[in-house]
Structure formats: C-alpha cells, structure tokens
XYZ file of C-alpha atoms in Angstrom:
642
model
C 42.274 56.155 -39.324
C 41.090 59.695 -39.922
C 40.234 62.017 -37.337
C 37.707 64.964 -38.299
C 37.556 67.173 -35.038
C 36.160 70.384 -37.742
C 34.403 70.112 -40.778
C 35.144 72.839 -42.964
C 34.710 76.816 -42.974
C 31.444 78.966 -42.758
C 32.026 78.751 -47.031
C 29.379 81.308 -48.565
C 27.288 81.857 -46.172
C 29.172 84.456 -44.303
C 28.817 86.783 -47.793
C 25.186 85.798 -48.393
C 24.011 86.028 -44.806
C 25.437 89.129 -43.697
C 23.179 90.814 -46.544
C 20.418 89.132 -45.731
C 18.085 91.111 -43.313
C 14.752 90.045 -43.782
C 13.880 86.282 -45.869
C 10.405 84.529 -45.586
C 10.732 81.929 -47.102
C 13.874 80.332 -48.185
C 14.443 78.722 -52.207
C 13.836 75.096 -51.884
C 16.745 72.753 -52.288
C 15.758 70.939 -55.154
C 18.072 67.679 -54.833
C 18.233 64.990 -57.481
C 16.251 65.842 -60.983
C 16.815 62.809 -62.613
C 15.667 59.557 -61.834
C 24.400 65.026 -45.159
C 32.114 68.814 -38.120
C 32.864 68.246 -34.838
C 33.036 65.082 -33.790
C 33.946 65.134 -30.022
C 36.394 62.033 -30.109
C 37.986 60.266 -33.148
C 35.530 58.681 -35.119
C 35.255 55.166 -35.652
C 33.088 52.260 -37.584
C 30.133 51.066 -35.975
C 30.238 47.038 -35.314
C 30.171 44.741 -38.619
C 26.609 44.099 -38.719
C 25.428 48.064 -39.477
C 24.401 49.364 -42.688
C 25.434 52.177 -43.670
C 21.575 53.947 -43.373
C 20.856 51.784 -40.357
C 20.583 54.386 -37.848
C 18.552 57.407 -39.407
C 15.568 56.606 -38.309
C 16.267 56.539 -34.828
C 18.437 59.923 -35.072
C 16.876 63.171 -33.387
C 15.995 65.888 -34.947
C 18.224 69.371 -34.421
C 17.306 71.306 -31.621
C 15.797 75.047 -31.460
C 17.658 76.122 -28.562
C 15.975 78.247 -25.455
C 16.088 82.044 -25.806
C 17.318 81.702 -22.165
C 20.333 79.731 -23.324
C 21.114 81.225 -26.858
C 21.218 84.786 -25.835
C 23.406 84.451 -22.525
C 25.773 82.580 -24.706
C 25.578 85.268 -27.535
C 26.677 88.172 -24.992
C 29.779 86.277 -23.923
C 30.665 84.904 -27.339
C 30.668 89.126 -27.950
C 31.918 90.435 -25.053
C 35.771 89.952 -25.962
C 34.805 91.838 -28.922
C 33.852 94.612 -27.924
C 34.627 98.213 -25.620
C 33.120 97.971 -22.265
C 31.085 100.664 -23.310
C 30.265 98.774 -26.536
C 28.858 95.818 -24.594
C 26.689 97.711 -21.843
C 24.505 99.041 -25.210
C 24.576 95.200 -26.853
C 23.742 93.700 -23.565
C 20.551 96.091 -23.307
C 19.150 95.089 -26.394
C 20.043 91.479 -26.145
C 18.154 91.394 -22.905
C 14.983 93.543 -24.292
C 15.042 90.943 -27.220
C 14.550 88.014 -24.719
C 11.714 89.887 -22.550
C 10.125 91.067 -26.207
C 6.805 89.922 -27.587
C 9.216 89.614 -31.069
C 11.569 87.747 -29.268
C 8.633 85.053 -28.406
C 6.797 85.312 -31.013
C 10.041 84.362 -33.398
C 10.913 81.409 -31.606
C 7.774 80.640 -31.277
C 7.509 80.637 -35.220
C 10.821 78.852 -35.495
C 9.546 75.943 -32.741
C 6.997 75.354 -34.800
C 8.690 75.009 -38.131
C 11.182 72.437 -36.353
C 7.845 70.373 -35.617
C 6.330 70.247 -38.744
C 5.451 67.078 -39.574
C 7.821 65.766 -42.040
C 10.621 67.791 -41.826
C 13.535 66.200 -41.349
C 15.774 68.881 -40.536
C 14.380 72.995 -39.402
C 17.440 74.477 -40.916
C 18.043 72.186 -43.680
C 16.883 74.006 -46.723
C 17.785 77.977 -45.682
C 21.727 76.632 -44.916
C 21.799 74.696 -48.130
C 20.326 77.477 -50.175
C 21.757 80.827 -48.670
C 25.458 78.827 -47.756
C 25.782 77.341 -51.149
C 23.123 76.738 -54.029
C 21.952 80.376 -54.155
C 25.262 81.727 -53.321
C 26.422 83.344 -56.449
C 30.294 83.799 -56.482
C 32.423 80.846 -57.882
C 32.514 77.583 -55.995
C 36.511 77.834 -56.827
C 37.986 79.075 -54.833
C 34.699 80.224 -52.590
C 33.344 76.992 -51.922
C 35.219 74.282 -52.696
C 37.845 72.675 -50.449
C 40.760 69.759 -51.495
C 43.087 67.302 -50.172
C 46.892 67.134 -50.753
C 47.891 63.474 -50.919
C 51.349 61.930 -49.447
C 53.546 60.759 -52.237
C 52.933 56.661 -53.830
C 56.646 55.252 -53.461
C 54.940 52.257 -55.570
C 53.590 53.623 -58.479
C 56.022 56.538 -59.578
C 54.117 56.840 -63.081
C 50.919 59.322 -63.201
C 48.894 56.888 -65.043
C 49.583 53.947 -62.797
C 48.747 56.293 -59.552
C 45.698 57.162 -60.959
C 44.538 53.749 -62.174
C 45.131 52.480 -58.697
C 42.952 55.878 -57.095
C 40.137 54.833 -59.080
C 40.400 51.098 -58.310
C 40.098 51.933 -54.608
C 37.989 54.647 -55.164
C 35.456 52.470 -56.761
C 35.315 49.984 -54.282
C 34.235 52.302 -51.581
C 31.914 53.185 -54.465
C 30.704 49.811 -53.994
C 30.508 49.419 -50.600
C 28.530 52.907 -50.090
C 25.975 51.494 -53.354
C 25.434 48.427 -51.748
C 24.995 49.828 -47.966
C 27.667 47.398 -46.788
C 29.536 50.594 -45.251
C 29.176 50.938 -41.590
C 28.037 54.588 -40.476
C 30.162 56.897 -39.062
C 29.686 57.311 -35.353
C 31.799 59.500 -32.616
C 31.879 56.995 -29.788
C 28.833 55.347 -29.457
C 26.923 57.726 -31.479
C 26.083 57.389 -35.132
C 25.983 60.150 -37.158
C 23.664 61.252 -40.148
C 24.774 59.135 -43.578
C 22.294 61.173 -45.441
C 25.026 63.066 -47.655
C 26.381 59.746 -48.910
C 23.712 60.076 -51.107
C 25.471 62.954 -52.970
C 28.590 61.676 -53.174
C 29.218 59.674 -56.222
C 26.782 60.130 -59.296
C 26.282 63.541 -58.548
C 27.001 66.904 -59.628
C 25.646 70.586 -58.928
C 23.811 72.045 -61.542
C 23.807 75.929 -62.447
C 20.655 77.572 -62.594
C 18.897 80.720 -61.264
C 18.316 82.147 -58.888
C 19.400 79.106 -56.739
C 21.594 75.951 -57.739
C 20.142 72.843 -57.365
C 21.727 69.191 -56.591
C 21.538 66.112 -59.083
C 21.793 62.541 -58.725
C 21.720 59.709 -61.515
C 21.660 55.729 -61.112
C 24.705 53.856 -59.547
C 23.643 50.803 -61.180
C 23.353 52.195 -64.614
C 25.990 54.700 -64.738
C 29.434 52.989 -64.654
C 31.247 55.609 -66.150
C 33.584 57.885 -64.687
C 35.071 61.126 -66.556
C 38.863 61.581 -67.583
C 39.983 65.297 -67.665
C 43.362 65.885 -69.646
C 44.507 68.965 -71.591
C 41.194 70.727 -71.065
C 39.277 67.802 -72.845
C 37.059 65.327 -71.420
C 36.644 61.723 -72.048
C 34.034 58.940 -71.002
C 35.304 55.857 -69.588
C 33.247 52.560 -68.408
C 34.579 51.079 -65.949
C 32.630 47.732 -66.987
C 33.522 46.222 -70.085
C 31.469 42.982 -70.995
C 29.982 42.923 -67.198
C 33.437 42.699 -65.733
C 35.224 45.823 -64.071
C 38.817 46.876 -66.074
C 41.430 46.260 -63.380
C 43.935 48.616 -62.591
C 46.217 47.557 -65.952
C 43.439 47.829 -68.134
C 42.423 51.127 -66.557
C 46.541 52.377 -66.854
C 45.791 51.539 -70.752
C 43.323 53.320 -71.269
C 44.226 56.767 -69.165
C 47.441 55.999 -71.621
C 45.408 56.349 -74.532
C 43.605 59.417 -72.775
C 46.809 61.142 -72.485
C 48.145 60.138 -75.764
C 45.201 61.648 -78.006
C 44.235 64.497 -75.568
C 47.951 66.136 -75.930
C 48.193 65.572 -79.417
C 44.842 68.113 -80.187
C 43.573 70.982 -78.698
C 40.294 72.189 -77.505
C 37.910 74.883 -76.340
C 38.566 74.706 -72.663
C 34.856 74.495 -71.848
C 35.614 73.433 -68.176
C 36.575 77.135 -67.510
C 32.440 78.209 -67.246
C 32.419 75.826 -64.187
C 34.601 78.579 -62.365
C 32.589 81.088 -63.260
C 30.212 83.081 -61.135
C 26.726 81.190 -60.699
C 24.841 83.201 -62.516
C 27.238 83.804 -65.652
C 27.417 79.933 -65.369
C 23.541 79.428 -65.381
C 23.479 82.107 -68.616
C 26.040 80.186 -70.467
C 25.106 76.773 -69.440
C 21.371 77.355 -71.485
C 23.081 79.415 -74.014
C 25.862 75.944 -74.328
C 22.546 73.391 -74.177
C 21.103 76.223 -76.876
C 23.969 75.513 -79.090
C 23.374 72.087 -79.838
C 21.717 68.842 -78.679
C 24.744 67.307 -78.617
C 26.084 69.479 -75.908
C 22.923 68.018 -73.657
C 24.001 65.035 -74.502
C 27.813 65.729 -73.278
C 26.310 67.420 -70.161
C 24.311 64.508 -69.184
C 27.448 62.089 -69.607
C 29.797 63.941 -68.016
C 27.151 65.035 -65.248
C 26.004 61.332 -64.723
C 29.502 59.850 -64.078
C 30.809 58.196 -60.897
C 33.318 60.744 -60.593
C 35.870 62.744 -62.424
C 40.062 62.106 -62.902
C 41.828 64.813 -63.846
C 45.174 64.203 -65.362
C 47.248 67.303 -64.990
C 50.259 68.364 -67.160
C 51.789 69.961 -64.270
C 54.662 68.860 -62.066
C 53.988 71.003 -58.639
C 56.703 70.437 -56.179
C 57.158 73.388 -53.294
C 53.635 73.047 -50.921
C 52.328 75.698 -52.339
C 52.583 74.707 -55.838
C 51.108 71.543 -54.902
C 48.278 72.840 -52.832
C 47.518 75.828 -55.908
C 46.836 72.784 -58.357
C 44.276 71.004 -56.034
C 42.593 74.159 -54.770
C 41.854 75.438 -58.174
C 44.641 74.339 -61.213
C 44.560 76.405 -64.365
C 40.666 76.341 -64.265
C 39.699 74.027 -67.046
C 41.072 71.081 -66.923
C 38.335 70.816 -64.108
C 34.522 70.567 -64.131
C 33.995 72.007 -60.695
C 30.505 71.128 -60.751
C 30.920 67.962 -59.931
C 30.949 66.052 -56.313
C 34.510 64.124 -56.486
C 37.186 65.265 -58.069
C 40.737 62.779 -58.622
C 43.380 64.969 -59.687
C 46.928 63.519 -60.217
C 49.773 65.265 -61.695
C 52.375 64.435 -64.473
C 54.883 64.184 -61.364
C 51.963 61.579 -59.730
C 51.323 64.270 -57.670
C 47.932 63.466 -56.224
C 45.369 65.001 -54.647
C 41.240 65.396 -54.736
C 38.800 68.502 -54.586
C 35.568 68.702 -53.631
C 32.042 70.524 -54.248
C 30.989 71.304 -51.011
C 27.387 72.378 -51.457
C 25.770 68.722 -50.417
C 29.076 67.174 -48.495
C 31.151 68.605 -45.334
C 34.311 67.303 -44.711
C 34.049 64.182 -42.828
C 32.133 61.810 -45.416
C 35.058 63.134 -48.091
C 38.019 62.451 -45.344
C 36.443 59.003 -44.808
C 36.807 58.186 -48.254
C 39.984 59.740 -49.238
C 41.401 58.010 -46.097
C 40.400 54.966 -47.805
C 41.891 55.685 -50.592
C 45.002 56.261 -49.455
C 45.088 53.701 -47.011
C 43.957 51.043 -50.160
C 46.666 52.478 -52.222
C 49.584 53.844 -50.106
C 49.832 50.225 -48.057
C 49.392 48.596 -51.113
C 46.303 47.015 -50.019
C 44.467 47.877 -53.298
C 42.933 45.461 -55.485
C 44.239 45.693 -59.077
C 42.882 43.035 -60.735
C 44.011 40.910 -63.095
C 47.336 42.327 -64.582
C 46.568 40.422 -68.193
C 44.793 43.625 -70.322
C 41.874 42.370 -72.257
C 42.347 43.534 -76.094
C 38.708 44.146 -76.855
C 38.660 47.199 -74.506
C 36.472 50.105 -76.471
C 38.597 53.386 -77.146
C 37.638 55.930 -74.246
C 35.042 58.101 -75.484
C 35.850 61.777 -76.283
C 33.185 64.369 -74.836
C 32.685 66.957 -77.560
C 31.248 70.172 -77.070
C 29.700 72.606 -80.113
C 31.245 75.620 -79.611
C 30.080 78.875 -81.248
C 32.035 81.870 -81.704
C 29.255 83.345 -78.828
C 29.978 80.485 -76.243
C 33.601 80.592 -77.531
C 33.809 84.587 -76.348
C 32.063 83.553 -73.403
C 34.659 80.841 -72.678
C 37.172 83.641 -73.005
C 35.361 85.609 -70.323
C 35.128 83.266 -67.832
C 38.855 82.244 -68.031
C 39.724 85.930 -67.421
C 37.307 85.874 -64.704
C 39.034 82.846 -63.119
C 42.982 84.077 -64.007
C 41.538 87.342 -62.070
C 40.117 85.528 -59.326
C 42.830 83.170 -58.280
C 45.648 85.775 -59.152
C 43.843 87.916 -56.247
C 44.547 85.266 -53.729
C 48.176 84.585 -51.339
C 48.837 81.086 -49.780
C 51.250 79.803 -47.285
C 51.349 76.545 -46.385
C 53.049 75.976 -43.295
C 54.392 72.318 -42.462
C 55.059 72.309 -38.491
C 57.437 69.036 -37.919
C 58.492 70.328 -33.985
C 55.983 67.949 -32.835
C 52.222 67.222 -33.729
C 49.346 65.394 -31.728
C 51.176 62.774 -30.105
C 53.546 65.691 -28.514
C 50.550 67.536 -27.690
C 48.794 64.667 -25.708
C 51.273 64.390 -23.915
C 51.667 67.909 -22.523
C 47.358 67.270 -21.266
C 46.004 68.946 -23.900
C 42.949 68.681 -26.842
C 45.429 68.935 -29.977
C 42.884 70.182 -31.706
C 42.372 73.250 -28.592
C 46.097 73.591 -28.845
C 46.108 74.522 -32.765
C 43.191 76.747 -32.443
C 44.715 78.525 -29.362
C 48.054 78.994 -31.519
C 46.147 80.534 -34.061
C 44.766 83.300 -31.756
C 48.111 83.735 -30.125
C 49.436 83.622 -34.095
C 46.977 86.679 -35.007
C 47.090 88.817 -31.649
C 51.018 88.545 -31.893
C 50.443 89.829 -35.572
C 47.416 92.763 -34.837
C 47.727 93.078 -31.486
C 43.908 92.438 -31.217
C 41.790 89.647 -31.314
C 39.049 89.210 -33.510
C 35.824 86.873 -34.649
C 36.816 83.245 -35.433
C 35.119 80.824 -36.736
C 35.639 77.108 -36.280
C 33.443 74.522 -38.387
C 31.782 71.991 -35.826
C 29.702 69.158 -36.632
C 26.047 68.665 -36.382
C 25.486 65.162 -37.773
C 24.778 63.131 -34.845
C 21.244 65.419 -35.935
C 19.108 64.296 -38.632
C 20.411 65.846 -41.940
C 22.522 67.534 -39.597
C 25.878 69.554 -40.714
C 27.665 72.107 -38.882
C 27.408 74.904 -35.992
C 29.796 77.801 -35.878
C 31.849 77.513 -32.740
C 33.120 80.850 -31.858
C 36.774 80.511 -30.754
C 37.467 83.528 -29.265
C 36.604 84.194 -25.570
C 37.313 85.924 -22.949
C 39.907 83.486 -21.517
C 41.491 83.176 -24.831
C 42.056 86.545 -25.005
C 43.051 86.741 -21.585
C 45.715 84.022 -22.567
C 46.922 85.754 -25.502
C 47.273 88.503 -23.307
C 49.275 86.905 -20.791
C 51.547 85.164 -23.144
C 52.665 88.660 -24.483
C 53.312 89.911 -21.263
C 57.379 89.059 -20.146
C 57.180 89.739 -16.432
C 53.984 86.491 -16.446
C 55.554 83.411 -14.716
C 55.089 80.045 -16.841
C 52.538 79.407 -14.326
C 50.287 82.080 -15.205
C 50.133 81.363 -18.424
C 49.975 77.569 -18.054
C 46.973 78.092 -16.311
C 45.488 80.764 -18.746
C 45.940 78.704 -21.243
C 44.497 75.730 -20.001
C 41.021 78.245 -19.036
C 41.207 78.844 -22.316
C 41.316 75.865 -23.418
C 38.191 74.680 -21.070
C 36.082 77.571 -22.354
C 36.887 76.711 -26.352
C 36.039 72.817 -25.302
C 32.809 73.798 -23.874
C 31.223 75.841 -26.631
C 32.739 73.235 -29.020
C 30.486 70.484 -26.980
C 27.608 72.740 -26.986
C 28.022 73.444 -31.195
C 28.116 69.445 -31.317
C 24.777 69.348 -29.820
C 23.100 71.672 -31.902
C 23.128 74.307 -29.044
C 25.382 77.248 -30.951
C 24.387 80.616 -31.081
C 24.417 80.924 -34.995
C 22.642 78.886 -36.398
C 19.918 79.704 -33.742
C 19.804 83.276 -34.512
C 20.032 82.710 -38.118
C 16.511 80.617 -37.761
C 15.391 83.817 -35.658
C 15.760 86.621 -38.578
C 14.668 84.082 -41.525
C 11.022 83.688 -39.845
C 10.499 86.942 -39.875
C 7.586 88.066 -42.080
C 7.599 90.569 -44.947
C 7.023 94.097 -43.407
C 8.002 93.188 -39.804
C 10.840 95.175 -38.170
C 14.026 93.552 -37.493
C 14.578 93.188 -34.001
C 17.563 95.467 -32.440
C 19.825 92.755 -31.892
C 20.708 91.974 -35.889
C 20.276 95.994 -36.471
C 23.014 95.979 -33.312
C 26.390 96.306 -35.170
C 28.031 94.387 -32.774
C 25.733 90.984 -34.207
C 27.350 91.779 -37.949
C 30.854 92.341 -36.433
C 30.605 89.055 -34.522
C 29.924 86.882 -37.569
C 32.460 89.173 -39.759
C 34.996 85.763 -39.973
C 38.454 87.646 -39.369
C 39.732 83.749 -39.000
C 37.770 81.457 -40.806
C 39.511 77.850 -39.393
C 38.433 74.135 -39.973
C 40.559 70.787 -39.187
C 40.648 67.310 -40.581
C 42.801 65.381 -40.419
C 44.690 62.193 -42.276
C 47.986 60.799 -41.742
C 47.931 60.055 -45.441
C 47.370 63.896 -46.220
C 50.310 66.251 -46.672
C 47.699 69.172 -45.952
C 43.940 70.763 -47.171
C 42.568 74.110 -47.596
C 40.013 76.076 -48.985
C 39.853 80.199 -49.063
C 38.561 83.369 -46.813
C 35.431 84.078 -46.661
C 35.922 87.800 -46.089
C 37.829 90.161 -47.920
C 40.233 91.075 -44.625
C 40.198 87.594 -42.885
C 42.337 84.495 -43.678
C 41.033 80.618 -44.426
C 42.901 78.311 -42.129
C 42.807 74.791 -42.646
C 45.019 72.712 -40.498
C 46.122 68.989 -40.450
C 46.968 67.842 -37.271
C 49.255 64.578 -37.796
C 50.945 62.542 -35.445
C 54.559 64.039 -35.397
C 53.327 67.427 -37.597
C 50.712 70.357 -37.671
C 50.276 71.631 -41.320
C 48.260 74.840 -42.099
C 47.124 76.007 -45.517
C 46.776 79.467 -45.258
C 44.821 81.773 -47.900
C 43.623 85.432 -47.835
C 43.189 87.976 -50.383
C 45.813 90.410 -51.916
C 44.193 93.575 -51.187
C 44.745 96.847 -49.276
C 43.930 95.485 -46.349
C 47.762 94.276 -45.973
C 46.639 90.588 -45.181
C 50.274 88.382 -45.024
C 49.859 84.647 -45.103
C 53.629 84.608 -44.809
C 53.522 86.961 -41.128
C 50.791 85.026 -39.827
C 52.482 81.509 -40.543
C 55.414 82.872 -39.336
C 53.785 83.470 -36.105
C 51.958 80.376 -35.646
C 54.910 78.341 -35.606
C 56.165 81.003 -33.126
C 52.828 80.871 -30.972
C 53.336 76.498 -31.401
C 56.862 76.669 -29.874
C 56.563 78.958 -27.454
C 53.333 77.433 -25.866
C 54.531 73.798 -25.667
C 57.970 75.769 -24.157
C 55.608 77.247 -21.665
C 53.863 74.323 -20.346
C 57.535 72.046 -20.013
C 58.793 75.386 -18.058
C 56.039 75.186 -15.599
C 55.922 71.447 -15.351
C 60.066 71.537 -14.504
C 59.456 74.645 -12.294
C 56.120 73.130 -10.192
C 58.306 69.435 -10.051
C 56.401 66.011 -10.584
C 53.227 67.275 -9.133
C 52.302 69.653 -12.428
C-alpha cells in the first residue's frame, strides 16, 4: 500500500510567481487538442462497487478563504521569519489590508470568480498556467519528478524487467480506461480522479507563450514508445486483437535493442530538455522540416506511454537516482506523461511530467506496478511467442543541418544544466515509520521536524519551507503550500541546540511543534492555506490598479522564497524519489518514509551560495538520531507514565 502524506514541491511556480506582480487574466489551459498532496491518513480504495469518476459530482468546490482567517494565519506563518522590528511594520500593513476597501473589493472579485457558473475549480487555470505550462525553464530537472524502484530478484535481465513493467503497467491502463478503478479516498473521503485523465495517452506539447496539455484515444492508440540509444521505436501492444504477453513483448524490446545499438542517430529527444520556448521554436522549425516529422510527433505523442531502455548500469544511489531524474537527456522525450525507464543492470525506475499529475495518482500506479511485478503477481501471458509479430516500428526524424545545430544547442544546454546541480541521497536504516509510531509521533511531522533541526544545525537560522499538501478532496483540486516553519519549530530547534535543556524540555517542544505543523497541514488539506489564497488576491487585480502593501511588503516575497522546498511519498517498493530546488540558494527534499527506513533525495545548485547536499544530509541523520534519543531519554527519565 502506498502512503502519500505530500504531493510534490511548489515546482515552477515559485520562479514564475515571485515575478509576477500584477496578471488579469491568466492564459487558458488548453487541455486535450485532439480528439487532477496531503492526504491526512493513508489512503485507501473505496468499496468494490465505485468507479473510478463516481464521486466528482458530488465533490465541493475549493474554498476562498475569509480575509479574517487568511491574514491572521499569514502573520504567524511570518513571524518566525522575521526581526521583531521586522514584524511590527508587516503586521501594520497586513492589518490595513484587511480593514482596506482593496482588501474587500479583491476578495470580493475573487468570491465571485469561485461562483461562476461552470467553473469547476477558481484557481484551476492561473496554477496550471503560471506553475507549469507557461513556465519557461526546462521541465528536467525544473519540473519533473521520478521514482527509484527496489531491485526484481526474478527477472535479472533488462528486457525481461521491462516486459513485465509494461504488462502491469498496462493493466492498470485498463482498469483506469474502463473506470473499473476505485477512486482514491483518505478515510472516508474521495478525492478528485480528474487527472487520471492525463495520465496515459498524453503528452505536453511546446508552444508559446504557454504549453498546453494533449490527449489522444485509449481505444485506438495501443501503442506505446521504446526509447534505446537515443532512437525511438513504435510498438503495438495488440497484434491481431490479442495483447503480446510479456515473452512476446521481451522479443520484441530484444529486437529494439539489437537494431537501435547497431546504428546511430540524431538524438532528437535532447529538444525535450530544452527551455520552453527554444523547444516551441524548434518544435515548428522540426514539423517545418518535413511532414514526416508530424507524422513521428503524432505517434510518439499519441502512445500509451514511453520505455526507455538505458545503456547504463547505475549502482551507488546517486547514480541511480541521476539516471531517473534526468539520464543523458535524449534517450528521453520528457514531454510525455509516463515515463518506464530500466537500465542495462535492470535498474528500474519511472519519471514523470508533472504539469497535469501530482504525486499521488503516479505513486498509486507505480505502487501497482511494483506490487504486480515485485510479488510476482503479474500476468505474463502466454509464454509461447507468436511468429507473425510485425518488426517494431522505427520513429524517424528529418533532420537538417539547421535542426541538427539546434540539436547540438540544446544538448549543451542540458549537459550545462544538470552539470550545475549536487545530489545526496541519504538512506536512513536506524529506524523508519514503524519506530516512529511508536515513540507517539506523525512520521511524516517527525521527518519534516528533522529537516528544520537538519538546516538550523547547518545555518544556524531557520528559514521558509515549503511542504506540498493536497487539495483533491476539492474539485480539480491539487495542492496548498503548508508552511513548515513556526514559531514552535523554531523554538524546538532552538531548544535542541541548547546543552543545559533537560530531555523534557525538548520532548515537549518538540511535540508543540509538532501540533502546530499538524494543524496548518489540516488547514492546507482543506483548502484553507495562506498561498494559494493570496495568490487569487494579486491575480484579480486589474490593469492600472496599485498593488496592495502587503505583496510590495518584502517580508510576503521572503516568505514564499522556498529555502527548503520538501514533499513525501511514499512506497515500500521505492528505494527513494526526488525532483530539484526551486530557488537558486534552497535545496529540493524529497523523502521516503518506509517502514524500517527514511530516504531523502537531496538536490541544490552548485553555485556561490555554498549550498552542501552532503552537510545537510549529514545533519539530518544527526537531527533523526538525536530526536528519537531525546524522546527514549525523557520517557526512561519521567518512568511508565511518559
């Protein structure tokens, strides 16, 4: 079972909205041009007899919070941020906003756009435009996030791994096309399905000045598409109305592998890395080039989903985690929703495009496949291999000496890109979530309290963090940013680095701490943040209208500026997941929490801002240790009664 207490990081948005000041009217999210976090308990499937879109048309709509509740919340969400003398000015003009005429008038403007008839969801298309399809900089390693798979003992050979993946991968496929999947729900409570819809089929398509979201047929498009040696291949997965089992399907990734290393190609995969823009330039000028390209687009484009068969053999975490987050660039079309990749070594993992799917949806089906495959509970099919199977079709692009040189480019781009970024992946086996249960606290609370211990031990400081929660028990809902530092937590990290504090003292500080994080988490999962509340505040604003003092208030900018950018989910089939920063001097964070392990991907930027992925993983399993240390101390000192 997978547990999915966050659901990613803030991803682009933190870049794009911090330069946004004033935005009438946000680029619409054009979704399919041919023919939806934080979960307060582990989720689970509904009963037997629910479809998978059963529930969305009894789901309410998100929320536009009170000024009265949004703003007190802001100041103390700030507070630890700031001087004293800092916070008496922000307080001022946080409290003039609320009495304002502007301050009425805006949420007045956003009430009513949340009541529009037809609307599903009031923040819907600003989050998916300014957070992802008109955010410019590459998806990898900006946007997308991956999954690092535990080792098959059974199937040892890459082929025979990936045949398997897909086998299992399809029939969740199936059970998503035919509605036959139960929706997600935490508790009692379903959640939104709607981003099912852009999960297999799909693909994100470049274009300016915003990115827009295609879907094809289910039904008509049995294909997937096989990377290998920076060439793609089509592959139908139905061959005279039958589907290839998973010997048939070893076959023909054989024959994949066999003709794909024996040639080389222009690695036209590489322009999916690219920035959006140089993407949308060279995507017309490689549609320009030929119609056959269109036609390569469309079949690659339209495919269930894509396998990538790498020629590496990764074995140290962070070789392993490097492939999946963003491999050598082109044997990858990061466009695309799904993303197999398994390694010469049957190394396996998955990556996603995160523009129209968090987390959860993605863990769900991952889970699957691991649990299909890994408990060899995976139907293969017939092992006899039919001998009429069609060769895989090779995808060829027309390449020009222009889109050649602009190939070039973009793989300099990328080298540049990913040689800019440090990773640590820390793998904490003391003890994971069962341990952690056990000593009366949220795991998930635990790791994120850890992580401000980890940082404050490091800069003696704490500073804005940002934990993905979900809002999908919402219509179209996705996330809320819950803001993890507090004033308790920094009163705990406080006390913990004091010597002369009795285990008491910091038992209890950490369990305020604790209570405070749980609370605004709760809060985030009922669409009653700060963030995206404010966010709705500035983007009704009208063209010539002057921005309100509390986003012209430097202390708003510096509370969003995501020093920690953190986000959990979690698999006991995954050996770890990440994703990057999403500012130049913070860190991405991605934690598993497993039953007997905690494992962190850590990334940040190489840069003079001195960022060390080694120090601060060093000092999380420091800050791990010495808390559960702390609690057993005051539990032997305070006798049965603690």
């Amino acid at each position: 079972m997978y547990r999915a207490i966050s659901v990613l990081k803030p991803s682009s948005a933190v870049r794009s909205i911090q330069n946004t000041t004033t935005k009438t009217s946000a680029s619409i999210f054009s979704r399919a041009q041919s023919t939806s976090a934080m979960p307060s308990a582990t989720q689970t499937a509904a009963k037997p007899a629910a479809k998978l879109f059963e529930f969305q048309s009894q789901l309410p709509k998100l929320p536009v919070p009170a000024l009265s509740e949004t703003l007190p919340k802001y100041l103390r969400s700030v507070e630890p941020l700031l001087s004293k003398e800092e916070f008496a000015k922000t307080k001022k003009i946080v409290e003039e906003f609320g009495q304002s005429a502007q301050g009425r008038e805006l949420q007045k403007r956003l009430e009513a756009r949340a009541a529009e008839p037809g609307r599903a969801n009031w923040l819907e298309e600003w989050w998916n435009d300014l957070s992802y399809m008109g955010y410019r900089d590459p998806v990898t390693p900006y946007v997308s996030y991956f999954y690092s798979y535990k080792d098959d003992k059974l199937r040892r050979k890459p082929t025979q791994r990936a045949a398997a993946i897909v086998r299992a991968a399809w029939a969740f496929r199936a059970l998503v096309a035919s509605e036959e999947l139960a929706p997600e729900m935490a508790r009692t409570t379903p959640l939104c399905s709607h981003s099912y819809k852009y999960m297999f089929n799909a693909t994100r398509i470049p274009k300016k000045p915003s990115d827009y979201e295609a879907t094809y047929s289910l039904d008509s498009n049995t294909h997937i598409t096989v990377a290998r040696n920076n060439q793609f291949f089509n592959l139908d997965l139905v061959h005279n109305g039958q589907l290839l089992s998973a010997a048939e399907i070893e076959q023909q990734l054989d024959r994949i592998v066999e003709r794909a290393d024996s040639t080389a190609a222009v690695p036209v995969g590489v322009l999916t890395a690219d920035n959006r823009d140089l993407w949308a330039d060279n995507y017309q000028q490689l549609v320009e080039s030929s119609p056959q390209n269109a036609q390569t687009l469309e079949k690659l484009q339209s495919s269930a989903f894509v396998l990538c068969l790498d020629d590496t053999k990764p074995v140290t975490r962070e070789e392993t985690h490097r492939v999946f987050w963003h491999g050598n660039g082109s044997n990858r079309w990061f466009d695309k929703s799904l993303q197999f990749i398994v390694c010469d070594n049957a190394k396996a993992g998955f990556l996603a495009e995160h523009s129209s799917m968090d987390g959860t949806p993605t863990c769900r089906l991952n889970d699957y496949v691991l649990d299909q495959t890994l408990n060899n509970k995976v139907d293969l099919g017939s092992t006899t291999v039919r001998s009429d199977l069609p060769e895989p079709e090779p995808l060829r692009f027309v390449t020009p000496p222009k889109v050649v040189r602009s190939i070039e480019q973009a793989a300099d781009r990328f080298n540049k890109t990913v040689g800019q970024h440090q990773l640590r992946v820390l793998q904490y086996e003391a003890f994971g979530k069962d341990e952690i249960k056990k000593l009366g606290i949220s795991p998930d609370a635990f790791v994120q309290m850890a992580i401000q211990l980890a940082y404050y031990k490091l800069y003696g400081r704490s500073r804005a963090t940002y934990e993905a929660a979900a809002t999908r028990k919402f219509l179209h809902g996705r996330t809320e940013t819950c803001r993890s530092v507090s004033n308790e937590s920094v009163a705990f990290c406080k006390l913990f680095e004091t010597p002369t504090a009795s285990p008491q003292d910091k038992v209890a500080a950490l369990q305020a701490a604790v209570k405070a994080h749980g609370a605004y988490a709760k809060a985030c999962s009922e669409g009653k943040g700060v963030d995206r509340h404010l966010l709705g505040l500035r983007l009704v604003l009208k063209p010539g209208e002057e921005k309100p003092g509390i986003f012209q208030d430097p202390a708003y900018a510096n509370s969003c500026h995501w020093f920690l950018s953190t986000s959990q989910l979690s698999s006991e089939h995954f050996e770890g997941w990440g994703f990057s920063e999403v500012v130049p001097d913070g860190y991405g964070i991605a934690y598993t929490i497993r039953k007997d392990a905690l494992i962190f991907h850590i990334a940040a930027m190489k840069n003079d801002f001195g960022l060390n992925s080694d120090h601060l993983a060093h000092y999380i399993k420091e800050a791990a240790t010495e808390m559960r240390a702390t609690i057993l101390a005051a539990k032997l000192a305070a006798g049965p009664k603690l």
